[in-house]
Coordinates of C-alpha atoms and ligand atoms in Angstrom, one line a residue:
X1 CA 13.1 -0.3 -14.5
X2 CA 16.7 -1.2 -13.8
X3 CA 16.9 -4.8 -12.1
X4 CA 18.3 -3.5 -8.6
X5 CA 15.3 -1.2 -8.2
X6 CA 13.0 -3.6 -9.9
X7 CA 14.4 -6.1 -7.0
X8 CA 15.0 -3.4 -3.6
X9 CA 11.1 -3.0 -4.6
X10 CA 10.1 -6.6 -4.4
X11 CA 11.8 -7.2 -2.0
X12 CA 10.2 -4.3 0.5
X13 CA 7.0 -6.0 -0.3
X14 CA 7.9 -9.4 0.9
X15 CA 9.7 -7.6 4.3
X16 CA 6.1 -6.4 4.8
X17 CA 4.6 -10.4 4.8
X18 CA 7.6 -12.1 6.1
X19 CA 9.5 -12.3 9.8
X20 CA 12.5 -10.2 9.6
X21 CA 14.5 -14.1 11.0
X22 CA 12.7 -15.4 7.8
X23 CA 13.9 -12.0 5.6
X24 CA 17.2 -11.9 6.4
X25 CA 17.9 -16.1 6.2
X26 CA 16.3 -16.4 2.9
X27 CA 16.7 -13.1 1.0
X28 CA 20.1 -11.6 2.4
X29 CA 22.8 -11.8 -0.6
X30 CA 20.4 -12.0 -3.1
X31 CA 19.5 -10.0 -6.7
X32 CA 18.3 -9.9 -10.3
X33 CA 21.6 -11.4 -11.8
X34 CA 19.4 -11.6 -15.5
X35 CA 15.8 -10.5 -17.1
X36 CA 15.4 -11.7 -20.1
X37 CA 12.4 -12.1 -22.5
X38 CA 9.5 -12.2 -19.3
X39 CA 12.5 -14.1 -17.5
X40 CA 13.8 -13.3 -13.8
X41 CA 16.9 -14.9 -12.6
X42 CA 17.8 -14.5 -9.5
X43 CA 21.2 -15.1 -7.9
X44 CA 21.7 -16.7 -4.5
X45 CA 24.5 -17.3 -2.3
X46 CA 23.8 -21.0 -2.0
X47 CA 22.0 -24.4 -3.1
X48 CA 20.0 -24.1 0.4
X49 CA 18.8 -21.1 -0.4
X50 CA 17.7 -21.6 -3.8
X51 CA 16.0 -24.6 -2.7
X52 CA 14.0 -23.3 -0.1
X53 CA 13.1 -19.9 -2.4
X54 CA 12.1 -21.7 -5.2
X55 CA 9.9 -24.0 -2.8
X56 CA 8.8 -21.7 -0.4
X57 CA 8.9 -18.4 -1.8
X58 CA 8.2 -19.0 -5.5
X59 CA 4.6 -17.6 -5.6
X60 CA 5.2 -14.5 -3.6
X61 CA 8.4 -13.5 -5.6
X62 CA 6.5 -14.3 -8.7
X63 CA 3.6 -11.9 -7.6
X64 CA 5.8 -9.0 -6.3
X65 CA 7.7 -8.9 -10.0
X66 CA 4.3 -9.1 -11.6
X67 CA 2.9 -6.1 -9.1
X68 CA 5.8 -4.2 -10.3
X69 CA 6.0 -5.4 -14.2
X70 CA 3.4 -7.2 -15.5
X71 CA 5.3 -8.7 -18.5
X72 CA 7.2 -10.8 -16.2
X73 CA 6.0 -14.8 -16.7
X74 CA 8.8 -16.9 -15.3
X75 CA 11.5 -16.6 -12.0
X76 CA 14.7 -18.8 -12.2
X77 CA 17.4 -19.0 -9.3
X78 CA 21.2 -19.5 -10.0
X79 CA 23.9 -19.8 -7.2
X80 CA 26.5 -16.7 -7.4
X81 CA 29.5 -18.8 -6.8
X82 CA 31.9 -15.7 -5.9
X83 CA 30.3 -14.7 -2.8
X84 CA 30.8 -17.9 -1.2
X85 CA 34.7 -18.2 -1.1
X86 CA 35.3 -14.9 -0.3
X87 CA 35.6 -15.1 3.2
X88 CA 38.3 -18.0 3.8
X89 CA 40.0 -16.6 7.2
X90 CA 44.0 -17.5 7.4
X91 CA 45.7 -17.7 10.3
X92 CA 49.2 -19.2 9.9
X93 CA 51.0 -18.5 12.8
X94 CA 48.6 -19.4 15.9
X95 CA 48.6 -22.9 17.3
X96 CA 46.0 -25.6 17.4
X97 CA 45.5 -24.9 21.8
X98 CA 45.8 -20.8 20.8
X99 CA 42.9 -21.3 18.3
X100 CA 41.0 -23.5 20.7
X101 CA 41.6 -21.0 23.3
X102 CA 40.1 -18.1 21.0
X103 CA 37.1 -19.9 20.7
X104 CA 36.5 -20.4 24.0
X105 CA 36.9 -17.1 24.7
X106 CA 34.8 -15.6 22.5
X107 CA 32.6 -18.4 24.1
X108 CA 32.9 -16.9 27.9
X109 CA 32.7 -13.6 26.5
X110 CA 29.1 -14.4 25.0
X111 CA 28.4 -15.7 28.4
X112 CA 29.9 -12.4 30.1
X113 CA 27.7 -10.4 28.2
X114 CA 24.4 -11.2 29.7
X115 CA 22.7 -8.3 30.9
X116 CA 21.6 -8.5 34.6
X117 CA 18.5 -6.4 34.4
X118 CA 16.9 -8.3 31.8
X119 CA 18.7 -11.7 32.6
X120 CA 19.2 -11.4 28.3
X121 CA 22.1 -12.4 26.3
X122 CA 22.2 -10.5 22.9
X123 CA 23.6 -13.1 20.9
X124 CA 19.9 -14.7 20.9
X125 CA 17.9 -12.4 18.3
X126 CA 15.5 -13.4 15.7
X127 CA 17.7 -11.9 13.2
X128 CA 20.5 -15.4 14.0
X129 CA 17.5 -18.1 14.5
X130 CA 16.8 -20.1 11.5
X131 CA 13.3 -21.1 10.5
X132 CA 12.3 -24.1 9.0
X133 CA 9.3 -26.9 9.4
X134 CA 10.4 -28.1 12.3
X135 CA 9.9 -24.5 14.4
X136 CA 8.0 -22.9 12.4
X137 CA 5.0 -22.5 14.6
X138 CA 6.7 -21.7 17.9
X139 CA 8.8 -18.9 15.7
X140 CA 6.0 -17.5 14.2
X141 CA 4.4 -17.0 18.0
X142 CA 7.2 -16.3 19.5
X143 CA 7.5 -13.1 16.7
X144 CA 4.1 -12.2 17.2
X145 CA 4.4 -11.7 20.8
X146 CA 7.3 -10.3 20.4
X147 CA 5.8 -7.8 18.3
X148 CA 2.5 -7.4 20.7
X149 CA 3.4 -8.7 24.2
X150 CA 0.3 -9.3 26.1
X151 CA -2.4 -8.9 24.2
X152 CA -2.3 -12.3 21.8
X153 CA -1.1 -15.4 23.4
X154 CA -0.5 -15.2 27.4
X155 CA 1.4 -17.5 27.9
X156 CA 3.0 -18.5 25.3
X157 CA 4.5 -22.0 25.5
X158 CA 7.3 -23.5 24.0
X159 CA 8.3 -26.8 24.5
X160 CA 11.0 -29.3 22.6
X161 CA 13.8 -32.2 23.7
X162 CA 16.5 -30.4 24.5
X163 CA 19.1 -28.0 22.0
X164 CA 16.4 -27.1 19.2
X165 CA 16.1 -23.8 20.4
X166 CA 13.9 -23.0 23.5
X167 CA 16.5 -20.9 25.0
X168 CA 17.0 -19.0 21.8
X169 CA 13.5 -18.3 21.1
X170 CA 12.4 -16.9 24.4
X171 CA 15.5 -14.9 24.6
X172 CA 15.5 -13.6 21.2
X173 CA 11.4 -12.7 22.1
X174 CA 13.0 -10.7 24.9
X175 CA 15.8 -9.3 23.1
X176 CA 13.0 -8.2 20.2
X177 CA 11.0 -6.2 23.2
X178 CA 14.0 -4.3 24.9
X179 CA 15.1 -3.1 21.5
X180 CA 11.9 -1.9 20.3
X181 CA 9.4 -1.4 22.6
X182 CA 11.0 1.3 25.2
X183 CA 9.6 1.1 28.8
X184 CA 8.7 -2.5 29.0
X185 CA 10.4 -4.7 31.3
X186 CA 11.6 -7.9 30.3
X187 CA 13.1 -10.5 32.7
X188 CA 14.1 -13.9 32.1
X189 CA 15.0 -16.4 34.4
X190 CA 15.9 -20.4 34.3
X191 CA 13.4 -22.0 36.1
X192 CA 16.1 -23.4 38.3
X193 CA 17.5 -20.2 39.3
X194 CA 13.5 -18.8 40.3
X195 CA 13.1 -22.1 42.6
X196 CA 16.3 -21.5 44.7
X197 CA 15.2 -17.9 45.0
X198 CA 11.5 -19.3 46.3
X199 CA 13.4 -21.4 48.8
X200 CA 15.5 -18.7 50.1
X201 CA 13.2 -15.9 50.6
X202 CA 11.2 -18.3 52.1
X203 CA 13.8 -19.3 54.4
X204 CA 15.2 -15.9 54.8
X205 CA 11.8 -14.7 55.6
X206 CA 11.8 -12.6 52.5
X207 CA 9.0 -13.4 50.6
X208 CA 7.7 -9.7 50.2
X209 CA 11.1 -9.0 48.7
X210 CA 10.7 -11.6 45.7
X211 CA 7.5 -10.8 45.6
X212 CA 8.4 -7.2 44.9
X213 CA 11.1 -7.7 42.4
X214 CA 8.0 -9.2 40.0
X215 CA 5.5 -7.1 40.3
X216 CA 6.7 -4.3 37.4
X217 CA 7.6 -7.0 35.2
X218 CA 6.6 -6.4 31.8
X219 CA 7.2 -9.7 30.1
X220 CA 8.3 -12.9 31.8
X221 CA 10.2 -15.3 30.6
X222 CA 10.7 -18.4 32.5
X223 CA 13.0 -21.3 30.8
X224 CA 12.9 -24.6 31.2
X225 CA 9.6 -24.6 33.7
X226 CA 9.7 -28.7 34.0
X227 CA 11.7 -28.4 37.0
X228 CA 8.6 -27.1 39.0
X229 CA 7.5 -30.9 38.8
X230 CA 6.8 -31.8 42.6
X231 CA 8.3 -28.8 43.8
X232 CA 4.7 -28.0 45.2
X233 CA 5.5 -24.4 47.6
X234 CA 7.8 -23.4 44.6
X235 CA 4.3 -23.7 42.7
X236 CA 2.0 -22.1 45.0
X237 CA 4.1 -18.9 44.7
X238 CA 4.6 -18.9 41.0
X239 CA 1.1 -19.4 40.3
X240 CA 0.3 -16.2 42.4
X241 CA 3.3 -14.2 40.4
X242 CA 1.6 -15.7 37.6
X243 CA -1.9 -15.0 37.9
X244 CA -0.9 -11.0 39.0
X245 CA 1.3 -10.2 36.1
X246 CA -1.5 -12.3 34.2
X247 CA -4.1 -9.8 35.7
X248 CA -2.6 -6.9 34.5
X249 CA -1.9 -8.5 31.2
X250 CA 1.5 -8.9 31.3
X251 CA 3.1 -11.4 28.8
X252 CA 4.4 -14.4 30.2
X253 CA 6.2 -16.9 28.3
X254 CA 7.3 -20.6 29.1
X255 CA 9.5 -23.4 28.4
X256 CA 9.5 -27.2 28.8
X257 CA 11.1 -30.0 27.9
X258 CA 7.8 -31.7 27.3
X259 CA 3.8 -30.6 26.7
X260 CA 2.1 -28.9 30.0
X261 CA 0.0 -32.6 30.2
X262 CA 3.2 -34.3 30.8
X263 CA 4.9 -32.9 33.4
X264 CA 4.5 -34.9 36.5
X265 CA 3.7 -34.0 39.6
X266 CA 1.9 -30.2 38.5
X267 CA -0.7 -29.2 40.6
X268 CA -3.6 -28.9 38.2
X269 CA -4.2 -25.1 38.4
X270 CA -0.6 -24.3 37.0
X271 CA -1.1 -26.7 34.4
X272 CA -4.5 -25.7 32.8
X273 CA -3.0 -22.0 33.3
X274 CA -0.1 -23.1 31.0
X275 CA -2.7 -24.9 28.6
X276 CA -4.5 -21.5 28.6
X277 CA -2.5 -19.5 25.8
X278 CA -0.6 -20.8 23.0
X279 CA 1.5 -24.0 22.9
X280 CA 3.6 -24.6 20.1
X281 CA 6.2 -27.1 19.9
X282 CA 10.2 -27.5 18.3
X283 CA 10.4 -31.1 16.4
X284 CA 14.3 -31.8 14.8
X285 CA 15.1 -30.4 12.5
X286 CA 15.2 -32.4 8.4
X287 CA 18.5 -32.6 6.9
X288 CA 17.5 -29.8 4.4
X289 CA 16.9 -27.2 7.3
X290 CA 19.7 -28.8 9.4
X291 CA 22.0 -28.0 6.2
X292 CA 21.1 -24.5 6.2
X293 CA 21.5 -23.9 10.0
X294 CA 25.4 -25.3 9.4
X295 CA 25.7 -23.0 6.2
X296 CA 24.7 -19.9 8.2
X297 CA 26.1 -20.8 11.3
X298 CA 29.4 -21.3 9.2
X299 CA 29.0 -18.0 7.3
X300 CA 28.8 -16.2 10.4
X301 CA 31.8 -17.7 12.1
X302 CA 34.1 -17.1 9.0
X303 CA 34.3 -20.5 8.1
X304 CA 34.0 -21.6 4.5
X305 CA 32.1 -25.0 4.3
X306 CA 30.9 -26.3 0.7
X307 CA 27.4 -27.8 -0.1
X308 CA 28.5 -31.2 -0.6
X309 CA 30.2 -31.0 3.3
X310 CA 26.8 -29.4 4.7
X311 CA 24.8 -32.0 3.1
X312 CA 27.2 -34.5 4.6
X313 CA 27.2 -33.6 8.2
X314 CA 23.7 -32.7 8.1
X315 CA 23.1 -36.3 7.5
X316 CA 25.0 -37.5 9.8
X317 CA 24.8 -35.8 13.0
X318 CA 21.3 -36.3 13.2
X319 CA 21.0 -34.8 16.7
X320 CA 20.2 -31.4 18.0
X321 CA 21.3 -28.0 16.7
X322 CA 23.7 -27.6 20.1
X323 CA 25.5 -31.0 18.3
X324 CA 25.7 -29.0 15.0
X325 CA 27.3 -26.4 16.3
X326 CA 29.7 -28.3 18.6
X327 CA 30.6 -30.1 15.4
X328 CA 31.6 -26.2 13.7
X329 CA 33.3 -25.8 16.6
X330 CA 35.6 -28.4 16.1
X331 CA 35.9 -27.4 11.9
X332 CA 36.6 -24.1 12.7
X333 CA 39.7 -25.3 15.0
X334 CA 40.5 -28.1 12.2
X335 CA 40.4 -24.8 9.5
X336 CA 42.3 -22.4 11.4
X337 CA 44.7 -25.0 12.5
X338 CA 45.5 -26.4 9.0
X339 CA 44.9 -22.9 7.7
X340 CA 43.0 -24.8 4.9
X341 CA 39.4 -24.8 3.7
X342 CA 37.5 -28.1 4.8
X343 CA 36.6 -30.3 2.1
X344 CA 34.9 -33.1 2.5
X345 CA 37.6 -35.9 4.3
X346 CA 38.5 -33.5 6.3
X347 CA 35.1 -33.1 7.1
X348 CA 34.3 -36.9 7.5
X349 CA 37.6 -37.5 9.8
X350 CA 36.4 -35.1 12.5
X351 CA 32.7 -36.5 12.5
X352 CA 34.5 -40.4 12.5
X353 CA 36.2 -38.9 15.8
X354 CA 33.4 -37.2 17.5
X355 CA 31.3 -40.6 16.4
X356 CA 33.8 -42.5 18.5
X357 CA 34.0 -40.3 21.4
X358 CA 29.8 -39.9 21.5
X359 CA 27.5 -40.9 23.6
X360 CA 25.0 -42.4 21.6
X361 CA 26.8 -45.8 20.4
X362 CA 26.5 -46.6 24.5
X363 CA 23.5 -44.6 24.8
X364 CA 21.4 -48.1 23.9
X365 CA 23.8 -49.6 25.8
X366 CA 23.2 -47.4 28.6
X367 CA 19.2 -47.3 28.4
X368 CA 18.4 -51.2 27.5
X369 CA 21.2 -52.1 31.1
X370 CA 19.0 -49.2 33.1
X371 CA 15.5 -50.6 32.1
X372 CA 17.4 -54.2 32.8
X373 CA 18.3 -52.9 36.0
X374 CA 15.2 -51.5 36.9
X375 CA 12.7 -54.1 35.9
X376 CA 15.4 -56.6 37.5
X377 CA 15.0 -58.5 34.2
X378 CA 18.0 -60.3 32.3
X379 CA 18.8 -58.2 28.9
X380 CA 19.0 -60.8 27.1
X381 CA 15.5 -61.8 27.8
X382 CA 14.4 -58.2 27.2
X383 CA 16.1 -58.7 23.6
X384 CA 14.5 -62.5 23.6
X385 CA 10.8 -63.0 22.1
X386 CA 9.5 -64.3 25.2
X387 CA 5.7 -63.1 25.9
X388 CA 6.0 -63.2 29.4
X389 CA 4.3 -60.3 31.1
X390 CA 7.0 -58.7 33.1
X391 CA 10.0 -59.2 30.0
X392 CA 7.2 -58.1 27.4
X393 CA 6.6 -54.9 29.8
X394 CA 10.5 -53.9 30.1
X395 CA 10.7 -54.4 26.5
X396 CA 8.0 -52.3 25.5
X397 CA 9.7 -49.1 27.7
X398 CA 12.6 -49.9 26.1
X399 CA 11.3 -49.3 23.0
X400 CA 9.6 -46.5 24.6
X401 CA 12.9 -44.7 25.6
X402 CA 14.7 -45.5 22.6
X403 CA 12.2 -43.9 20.3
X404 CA 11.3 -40.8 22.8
X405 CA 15.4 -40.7 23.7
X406 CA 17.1 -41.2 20.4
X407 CA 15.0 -40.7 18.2
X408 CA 15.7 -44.2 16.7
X409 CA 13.6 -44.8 13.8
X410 CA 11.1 -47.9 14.5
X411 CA 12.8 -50.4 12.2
X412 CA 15.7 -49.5 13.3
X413 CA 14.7 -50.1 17.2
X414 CA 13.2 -53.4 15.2
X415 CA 16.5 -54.4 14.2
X416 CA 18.4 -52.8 17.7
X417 CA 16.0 -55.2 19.7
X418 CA 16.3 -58.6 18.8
X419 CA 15.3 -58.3 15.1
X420 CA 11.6 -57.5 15.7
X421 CA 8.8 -56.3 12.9
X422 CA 8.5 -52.7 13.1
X423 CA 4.9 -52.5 13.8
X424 CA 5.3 -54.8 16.7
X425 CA 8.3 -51.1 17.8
X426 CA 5.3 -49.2 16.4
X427 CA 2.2 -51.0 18.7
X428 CA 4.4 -51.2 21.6
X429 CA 5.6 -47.4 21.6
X430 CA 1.9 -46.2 21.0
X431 CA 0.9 -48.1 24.0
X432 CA 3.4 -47.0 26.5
X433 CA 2.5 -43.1 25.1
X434 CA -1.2 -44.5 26.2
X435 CA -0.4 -45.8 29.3
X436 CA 1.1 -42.9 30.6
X437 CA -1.8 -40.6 30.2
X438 CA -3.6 -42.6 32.4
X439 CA -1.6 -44.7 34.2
X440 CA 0.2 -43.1 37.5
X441 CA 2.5 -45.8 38.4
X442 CA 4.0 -46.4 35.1
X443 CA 4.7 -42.3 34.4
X444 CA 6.7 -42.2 38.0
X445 CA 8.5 -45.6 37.0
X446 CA 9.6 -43.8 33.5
X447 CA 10.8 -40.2 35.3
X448 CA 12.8 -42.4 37.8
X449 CA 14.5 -44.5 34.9
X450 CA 15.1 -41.1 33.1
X451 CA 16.9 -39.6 36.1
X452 CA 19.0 -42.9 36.6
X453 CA 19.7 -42.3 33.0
X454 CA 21.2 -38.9 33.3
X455 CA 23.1 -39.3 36.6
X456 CA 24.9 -42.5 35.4
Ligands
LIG1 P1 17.3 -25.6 24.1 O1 17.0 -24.4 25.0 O2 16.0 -26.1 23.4 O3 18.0 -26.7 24.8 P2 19.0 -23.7 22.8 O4 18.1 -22.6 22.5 O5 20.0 -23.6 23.9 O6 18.2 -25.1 22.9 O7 19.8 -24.1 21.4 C1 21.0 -24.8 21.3 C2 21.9 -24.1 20.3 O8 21.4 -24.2 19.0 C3 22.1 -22.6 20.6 O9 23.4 -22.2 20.4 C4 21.2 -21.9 19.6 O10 21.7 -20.6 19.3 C5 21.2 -22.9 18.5 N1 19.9 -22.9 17.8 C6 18.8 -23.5 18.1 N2 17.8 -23.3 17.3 C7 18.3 -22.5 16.3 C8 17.8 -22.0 15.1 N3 16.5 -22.2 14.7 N4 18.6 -21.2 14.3 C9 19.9 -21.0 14.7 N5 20.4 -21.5 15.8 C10 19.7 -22.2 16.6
LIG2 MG1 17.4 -24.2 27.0

């Protein structure tokens, strides 16, 4: 059998087990570049690629070549160097402002093209959202519902900090569902959006009319739902649109900042209704995943970015995947601009500059002066070892914040405190993430330092 059939047929065997988001990141670009002796090589576009094949995949691609040929006994990778280069865009004439300009416009134009039936924007599919680890559970849900909305997980619930993807997954669940299943109505909606609605029908004396507009939903998809927290009427209502679509088994699908149990403030129906279906939750991304998210995010904005310039910003904007891509933003202006392909100083000058410019170097700043502030406790005695029980308490939601905030490693909030041991960081973390469960007072004292820490 020649090796492109020998291939197309593996591969339509591993379409069949796979997510077409996991198919088309993992498998796009690649072939039988050799067979030779019982050995496969196969060619890849990139190191990331190859990596996660020959980890992930290995066994099945083994098994679909034996299916096919039995005398098959080993499966190599290579990187096909030529398809990485190819697509270097030039632009010599345009200014640095006209290149910023044309991204923002294509930005606006993303935002223009949201359809107001559905609430939808198509640039969210399955097809653009990259799986790893760190999402693989809420993807795989999120694509079975998709595929079945319904009848297997009502409601589905996603929840993750903020810019790993909720928004992408519930719209590309949406997105899947108006393409293939004709007839079904989707609607999303920001949570936000629904509560100033609630508030003006009710005010307009127009509750019948909302109440209309939900009843023939198919699937509904209602983002970021922690803003119902002690909006009590807001709730009342939703958990009747809830419990009719839910009825009439209609999907609904959520998404939180944090788990159902930790919203504040939810009347105890809605929440043991959200705890009812699935819950599956977004963690960050490792560098190996965040690599490949810049590497296709790259490939499909025309830029050309190496592996050793990947690896590097992947290490070191260790933030969300909004951050990545604000940090291809600013490469693809740096590219067109210079008209040059970004090698690694280039690459290490921007991220010096958006480093300097960020948030997070005051961010500890910012959280140990609010916690200060709000204790009314002297920072430096926060930093101090004194075992007093007030300074002891601030420190310990310190530590708190900066773990559940930043995401600082534990020796690392060690060293940021005051030099402390790191399972000192570790007991004092764990007990705050106790006390909160059962402890009223200390749960409203962290949501009011969290809103004093975004409105600063
Ligand atoms: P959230 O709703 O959790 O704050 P978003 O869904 O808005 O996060 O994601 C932030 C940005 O990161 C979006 O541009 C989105 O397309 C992108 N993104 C998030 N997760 C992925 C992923 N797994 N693959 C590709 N892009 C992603
Ligand atoms: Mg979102």
């Amino acid at each position: 059998m020649q090796k492109e059939n020998l291939w197309q047929s593996v591969l339509a065997q591993i379409q069949l087990e796979i997510s077409d988001a996991s198919f088309n990141t993992w498998f796009k670009n690649t072939k039988i570049s050799e067979i030779e002796r019982g050995r496969v090589t196969i060619s890849v576009p990139n190191t990331f690629v190859r990596d996660w094949l020959s980890n992930k995949y290995h066994k099945k691609i083994l098994k679909g070549l034996r299916n096919i040929d039995p005398g098959i006994k080993e499966v190599g990778y290579t990187i096909n160097s030529s398809s990485n280069s190819s697509s270097v865009k030039t632009r010599n004439s345009e200014s640095k402002k006209e290149n910023e300009k044309a991204v923002d416009n294509q930005m606006e134009f993303q935002e223009l093209s949201i359809d107001h039936n559905t609430g939808l924007n198509p640039k969210y599919t399955f097809d653009n959202f990259v799986v790893g680890p760190f999402n693989e559970l809420a993807h795989a849900a999120g694509f079975a519902v998709g595929k079945n909305p319904g009848s297997l997980y009502n409601p589905l619930f996603i929840y993750s900090k903020t810019g790993l993807g909720k928004t992408h997954l519930l719209q590309a669940v949406g997105n899947k569902v108006k393409k293939e299943i004709k007839g079904k109505r989707v609607f999303y909606i920001q949570a936000q959006k629904f509560i100033s609605e609630i508030i003006s029908s009710i005010r307009n004396n127009k509750m019948e009319e909302f109440k209309y507009r939900y009843k023939d939903v198919d699937i509904l998809i209602i983002d970021d739902i922690q803003f119902l927290s002690g909006k009590e009427k807001t709730q009342e209502e939703f958990f009747h649109t809830f419990n009719e679509l839910y009825e009439k088994n209609k999907q609904i699908i959520l998404s939180s900042d944090r788990p159902p149990k930790s919203i504040s403030s939810l009347t105890d129906r809605l929440r043991s209704r959200f705890e009812g279906g699935m819950i599956a939750d977004i963690d960050y991304p490792d560098t190996e995943t965040r690599a490949a998210i810049l590497k296709t995010k790259a490939q499909e904005k025309d830029l050309t970015l190496s592996d050793d310039v990947c690896y590097y910003i992947a290490e070191n904007i260790q933030r969300s995947i909004r951050e990545l891509e604000g940090v291809l933003n600013k490469l693809i202006i740096q590219q067109q601009t210079k008209d040059t392909v970004i090698n690694l100083n280039e690459a290490k000058k921007v991220l010096k500059n958006i480093n300097q410019t960020s948030s997070t170097s005051f961010s500890f700043n910012k959280i140990l002066k609010t916690v200060a502030n709000f204790y009314e406790i002297n920072e430096k005695d926060i930093m101090s070892s004194s075992r007093k029980k007030e300074v002891v308490k601030s420190r310990q939601i310190l530590i708190y914040l900066l773990r559940e905030e930043l995401n600082y490693s534990y020796p690392y909030i060690g060293k940021k405190v005051g030099g402390k041991d790191h399972t000192t960081i570790i007991h004092s973390f764990s007990k705050i993430k106790k006390e909160i469960q059962k402890n009223e007072e200390i749960k409203e004292e962290l949501s009011y330092i969290k809103e004093s820490l975004m409105s600063v």
